GROMACS .gro file of C-alpha atoms in nm:
model
  203
    1MET     CA    1  -0.492  -1.467  -1.908
    2LYS     CA    2  -0.859  -1.385  -1.840
    3ILE     CA    3  -0.890  -1.701  -1.631
    4TYR     CA    4  -0.602  -1.583  -1.412
    5LYS     CA    5  -0.739  -1.228  -1.384
    6ILE     CA    6  -1.095  -1.333  -1.302
    7TYR     CA    7  -1.047  -1.649  -1.095
    8LEU     CA    8  -0.692  -1.764  -1.019
    9LYS     CA    9  -0.550  -1.429  -0.906
   10ARG     CA   10  -0.807  -1.398  -0.627
   11LEU     CA   11  -0.753  -1.758  -0.517
   12LEU     CA   12  -0.374  -1.720  -0.510
   13ASP     CA   13  -0.409  -1.387  -0.327
   14PHE     CA   14  -0.617  -1.549  -0.054
   15LEU     CA   15  -0.395  -1.854  -0.009
   16THR     CA   16  -0.069  -1.658  -0.021
   17ALA     CA   17  -0.193  -1.387   0.217
   18LEU     CA   18  -0.310  -1.652   0.463
   19LEU     CA   19   0.025  -1.831   0.445
   20ILE     CA   20   0.222  -1.508   0.495
   21LEU     CA   21   0.006  -1.413   0.793
   22LEU     CA   22   0.064  -1.751   0.954
   23VAL     CA   23   0.440  -1.741   0.894
   24LEU     CA   24   0.484  -1.380   1.006
   25ALA     CA   25   0.233  -1.395   1.292
   26PRO     CA   26   0.511  -1.379   1.556
   27VAL     CA   27   0.661  -1.069   1.390
   28LEU     CA   28   0.319  -0.903   1.366
   29ILE     CA   29   0.234  -0.984   1.728
   30ILE     CA   30   0.567  -0.843   1.852
   31SER     CA   31   0.513  -0.528   1.643
   32ILE     CA   32   0.164  -0.486   1.788
   33LEU     CA   33   0.292  -0.527   2.146
   34ILE     CA   34   0.562  -0.264   2.086
   35LEU     CA   35   0.307  -0.018   1.950
   36VAL     CA   36   0.071  -0.082   2.242
   37PHE     CA   37   0.333   0.081   2.465
   38LYS     CA   38   0.467   0.339   2.220
   39ASN     CA   39   0.126   0.465   2.101
   40LYS     CA   40  -0.069   0.430   2.426
   41GLY     CA   41  -0.274   0.139   2.300
   42LYS     CA   42  -0.343   0.278   1.953
   43VAL     CA   43  -0.201   0.009   1.727
   44PHE     CA   44  -0.383   0.028   1.395
   45PHE     CA   45  -0.438   0.304   1.140
   46PHE     CA   46  -0.759   0.290   0.936
   47GLN     CA   47  -0.834   0.512   0.639
   48GLU     CA   48  -1.103   0.494   0.371
   49ARG     CA   49  -0.960   0.438   0.024
   50PRO     CA   50  -1.114   0.369  -0.320
   51GLY     CA   51  -1.089   0.006  -0.427
   52ILE     CA   52  -1.187  -0.177  -0.744
   53ASN     CA   53  -1.444   0.026  -0.939
   54GLN     CA   54  -1.387   0.300  -0.678
   55LYS     CA   55  -1.572   0.098  -0.412
   56PRO     CA   56  -1.470   0.232  -0.068
   57PHE     CA   57  -1.292   0.019   0.190
   58ASN     CA   58  -1.084   0.083   0.501
   59ILE     CA   59  -0.715   0.014   0.452
   60ILE     CA   60  -0.540  -0.125   0.760
   61LYS     CA   61  -0.185  -0.039   0.864
   62LEU     CA   62   0.016  -0.043   1.183
   63LYS     CA   63   0.010   0.302   1.340
   64THR     CA   64   0.368   0.429   1.316
   65MET     CA   65   0.302   0.787   1.433
   66THR     CA   66   0.159   0.931   1.752
   67ASP     CA   67  -0.134   1.176   1.770
   68LYS     CA   68   0.070   1.458   1.924
   69ARG     CA   69  -0.074   1.803   1.859
   70ASP     CA   70   0.042   2.162   1.899
   71ILE     CA   71  -0.111   2.416   2.138
   72ASN     CA   72  -0.381   2.490   1.881
   73GLY     CA   73  -0.488   2.126   1.862
   74LEU     CA   74  -0.337   2.066   1.519
   75LEU     CA   75  -0.137   1.753   1.446
   76LEU     CA   76   0.237   1.808   1.453
   77PRO     CA   77   0.438   1.740   1.131
   78ASP     CA   78   0.488   1.372   1.048
   79ILE     CA   79   0.859   1.378   1.133
   80GLN     CA   80   0.778   1.496   1.487
   81ARG     CA   81   0.513   1.228   1.538
   82MET     CA   82   0.708   0.935   1.401
   83THR     CA   83   0.829   0.703   1.676
   84LYS     CA   84   1.166   0.529   1.656
   85ALA     CA   85   0.988   0.194   1.648
   86GLY     CA   86   0.753   0.325   1.379
   87SER     CA   87   1.045   0.441   1.166
   88ILE     CA   88   1.202   0.095   1.182
   89MET     CA   89   0.872  -0.070   1.097
   90ARG     CA   90   0.830   0.152   0.793
   91LYS     CA   91   1.183   0.083   0.678
   92LEU     CA   92   1.110  -0.290   0.695
   93SER     CA   93   0.755  -0.241   0.557
   94LEU     CA   94   0.614  -0.412   0.867
   95ASP     CA   95   0.347  -0.143   0.891
   96GLU     CA   96   0.198  -0.282   0.569
   97LEU     CA   97   0.143  -0.636   0.705
   98PRO     CA   98  -0.217  -0.575   0.829
   99GLN     CA   99  -0.315  -0.511   0.467
  100LEU     CA  100  -0.299  -0.888   0.429
  101ILE     CA  101  -0.635  -0.879   0.608
  102ASN     CA  102  -0.764  -0.650   0.333
  103VAL     CA  103  -0.639  -0.910   0.084
  104LEU     CA  104  -0.818  -1.193   0.265
  105LYS     CA  105  -1.139  -0.990   0.261
  106GLY     CA  106  -1.110  -0.935  -0.115
  107GLU     CA  107  -1.068  -0.559  -0.083
  108MET     CA  108  -0.708  -0.566  -0.204
  109SER     CA  109  -0.471  -0.787  -0.398
  110LEU     CA  110  -0.107  -0.864  -0.328
  111VAL     CA  111  -0.026  -0.685  -0.655
  112GLY     CA  112  -0.206  -0.392  -0.811
  113PRO     CA  113  -0.210  -0.010  -0.820
  114ARG     CA  114  -0.161   0.131  -0.471
  115PRO     CA  115  -0.488   0.262  -0.318
  116LEU     CA  116  -0.463   0.639  -0.281
  117LEU     CA  117  -0.705   0.895  -0.134
  118PHE     CA  118  -1.062   0.962  -0.243
  119LYS     CA  119  -0.985   1.332  -0.280
  120TYR     CA  120  -0.771   1.248  -0.586
  121ILE     CA  121  -1.057   1.085  -0.780
  122SER     CA  122  -1.186   1.412  -0.927
  123LEU     CA  123  -0.833   1.504  -1.038
  124TYR     CA  124  -0.771   1.192  -1.247
  125SER     CA  125  -0.798   1.194  -1.625
  126PRO     CA  126  -1.027   0.925  -1.777
  127GLU     CA  127  -0.716   0.720  -1.857
  128GLN     CA  128  -0.579   0.753  -1.503
  129LEU     CA  129  -0.915   0.642  -1.359
  130ARG     CA  130  -0.857   0.304  -1.525
  131ARG     CA  131  -0.623   0.218  -1.235
  132HIS     CA  132  -0.945   0.130  -1.049
  133GLU     CA  133  -1.042  -0.142  -1.296
  134VAL     CA  134  -0.854  -0.394  -1.081
  135ARG     CA  135  -0.816  -0.445  -0.706
  136PRO     CA  136  -0.558  -0.216  -0.547
  137GLY     CA  137  -0.241  -0.389  -0.434
  138MET     CA  138   0.000  -0.401  -0.142
  139THR     CA  139   0.268  -0.346  -0.403
  140GLY     CA  140   0.258  -0.267  -0.772
  141TRP     CA  141   0.439  -0.199  -1.098
  142ALA     CA  142   0.490   0.167  -1.003
  143GLN     CA  143   0.631   0.073  -0.662
  144ILE     CA  144   0.918  -0.126  -0.811
  145ASN     CA  145   0.986   0.134  -1.080
  146GLY     CA  146   1.066   0.442  -0.877
  147ARG     CA  147   0.778   0.510  -0.640
  148ASN     CA  148   0.859   0.850  -0.481
  149SER     CA  149   1.136   0.931  -0.728
  150ILE     CA  150   0.903   0.953  -1.029
  151SER     CA  151   0.617   1.191  -1.111
  152TRP     CA  152   0.251   1.112  -1.044
  153THR     CA  153   0.192   1.105  -1.421
  154LYS     CA  154   0.458   0.837  -1.458
  155LYS     CA  155   0.313   0.641  -1.165
  156PHE     CA  156  -0.034   0.644  -1.317
  157ASN     CA  157   0.103   0.544  -1.657
  158LEU     CA  158   0.268   0.245  -1.488
  159ASP     CA  159  -0.058   0.161  -1.307
  160VAL     CA  160  -0.253   0.160  -1.635
  161TYR     CA  161   0.021  -0.047  -1.796
  162TYR     CA  162  -0.032  -0.303  -1.521
  163VAL     CA  163  -0.410  -0.303  -1.579
  164ASP     CA  164  -0.356  -0.370  -1.949
  165ASN     CA  165  -0.085  -0.632  -1.902
  166LEU     CA  166  -0.196  -0.810  -1.583
  167SER     CA  167  -0.067  -1.166  -1.581
  168PHE     CA  168   0.062  -1.433  -1.346
  169PHE     CA  169   0.420  -1.382  -1.461
  170LEU     CA  170   0.403  -1.003  -1.420
  171ASP     CA  171   0.266  -1.048  -1.068
  172ILE     CA  172   0.546  -1.290  -0.979
  173LYS     CA  173   0.805  -1.045  -1.116
  174ILE     CA  174   0.658  -0.758  -0.911
  175LEU     CA  175   0.644  -0.967  -0.592
  176TRP     CA  176   1.004  -1.083  -0.635
  177MET     CA  177   1.135  -0.733  -0.706
  178THR     CA  178   0.937  -0.598  -0.409
  179PHE     CA  179   1.094  -0.862  -0.185
  180LEU     CA  180   1.442  -0.760  -0.303
  181LYS     CA  181   1.368  -0.392  -0.242
  182VAL     CA  182   1.240  -0.461   0.109
  183VAL     CA  183   1.548  -0.669   0.188
  184LYS     CA  184   1.773  -0.391   0.055
  185SER     CA  185   1.554  -0.115   0.206
  186GLU     CA  186   1.534   0.056  -0.133
  187GLY     CA  187   1.246   0.300  -0.085
  188VAL     CA  188   0.947   0.068  -0.111
  189ASN     CA  189   0.783   0.278   0.160
  190GLN     CA  190   0.776   0.656   0.198
  191THR     CA  191   0.925   0.801   0.514
  192ALA     CA  192   0.845   1.094   0.740
  193GLU     CA  193   1.162   1.264   0.615
  194ARG     CA  194   1.059   1.220   0.251
  195PRO     CA  195   0.679   1.193   0.243
  196MET     CA  196   0.485   1.127  -0.074
  197GLU     CA  197   0.413   1.450  -0.261
  198ALA     CA  198   0.042   1.537  -0.280
  199PHE     CA  199  -0.124   1.493  -0.621
  200ASN     CA  200  -0.281   1.812  -0.754
  201GLY     CA  201  -0.383   1.695  -1.099
  202ASN     CA  202  -0.083   1.846  -1.276
  203ASN     CA  203   0.220   1.652  -1.148
   0.00000   0.00000   0.00000
């Protein structure tokens, strides 16, 4: 499977991401137009994340929350900043579509460990750091096996399992199960009501 991991996976990522973008272009354009009005022109959310070998890149998402702040200039809680349109987009995982651009650029893969925050790097064990041996993914083994309902330790164990067992058939299985979860709205994406718990190195 080394040929798939080194050469074919990247080729299939590029071709599939391009095809999905072309097919879903109308949906993406409509989503962008809605957010232009809802978020006063601020459509995209960019955040630096660690990629393969911890190389930094800017992940791209649709901006589903406003920048509303309290009287002290601090951002309001997520649930108060989430727009109705943004909530729907998250439920349908439409906010993740711009990451296909990250895939085209070679910064991400369709399947792989989800890219988290740089502040977590120093908290990982040597084994957990192995999740960065492959490109981060739009979806992954951990995402179809519990996501927010399992502990960080379990998530990272699943990520390392994926690194060690990466194959074409495993990727197809993950993509298919992700599709089913999106169709059924079964928690593929965290919500403002139940945000992802912060990792502190012990959970």
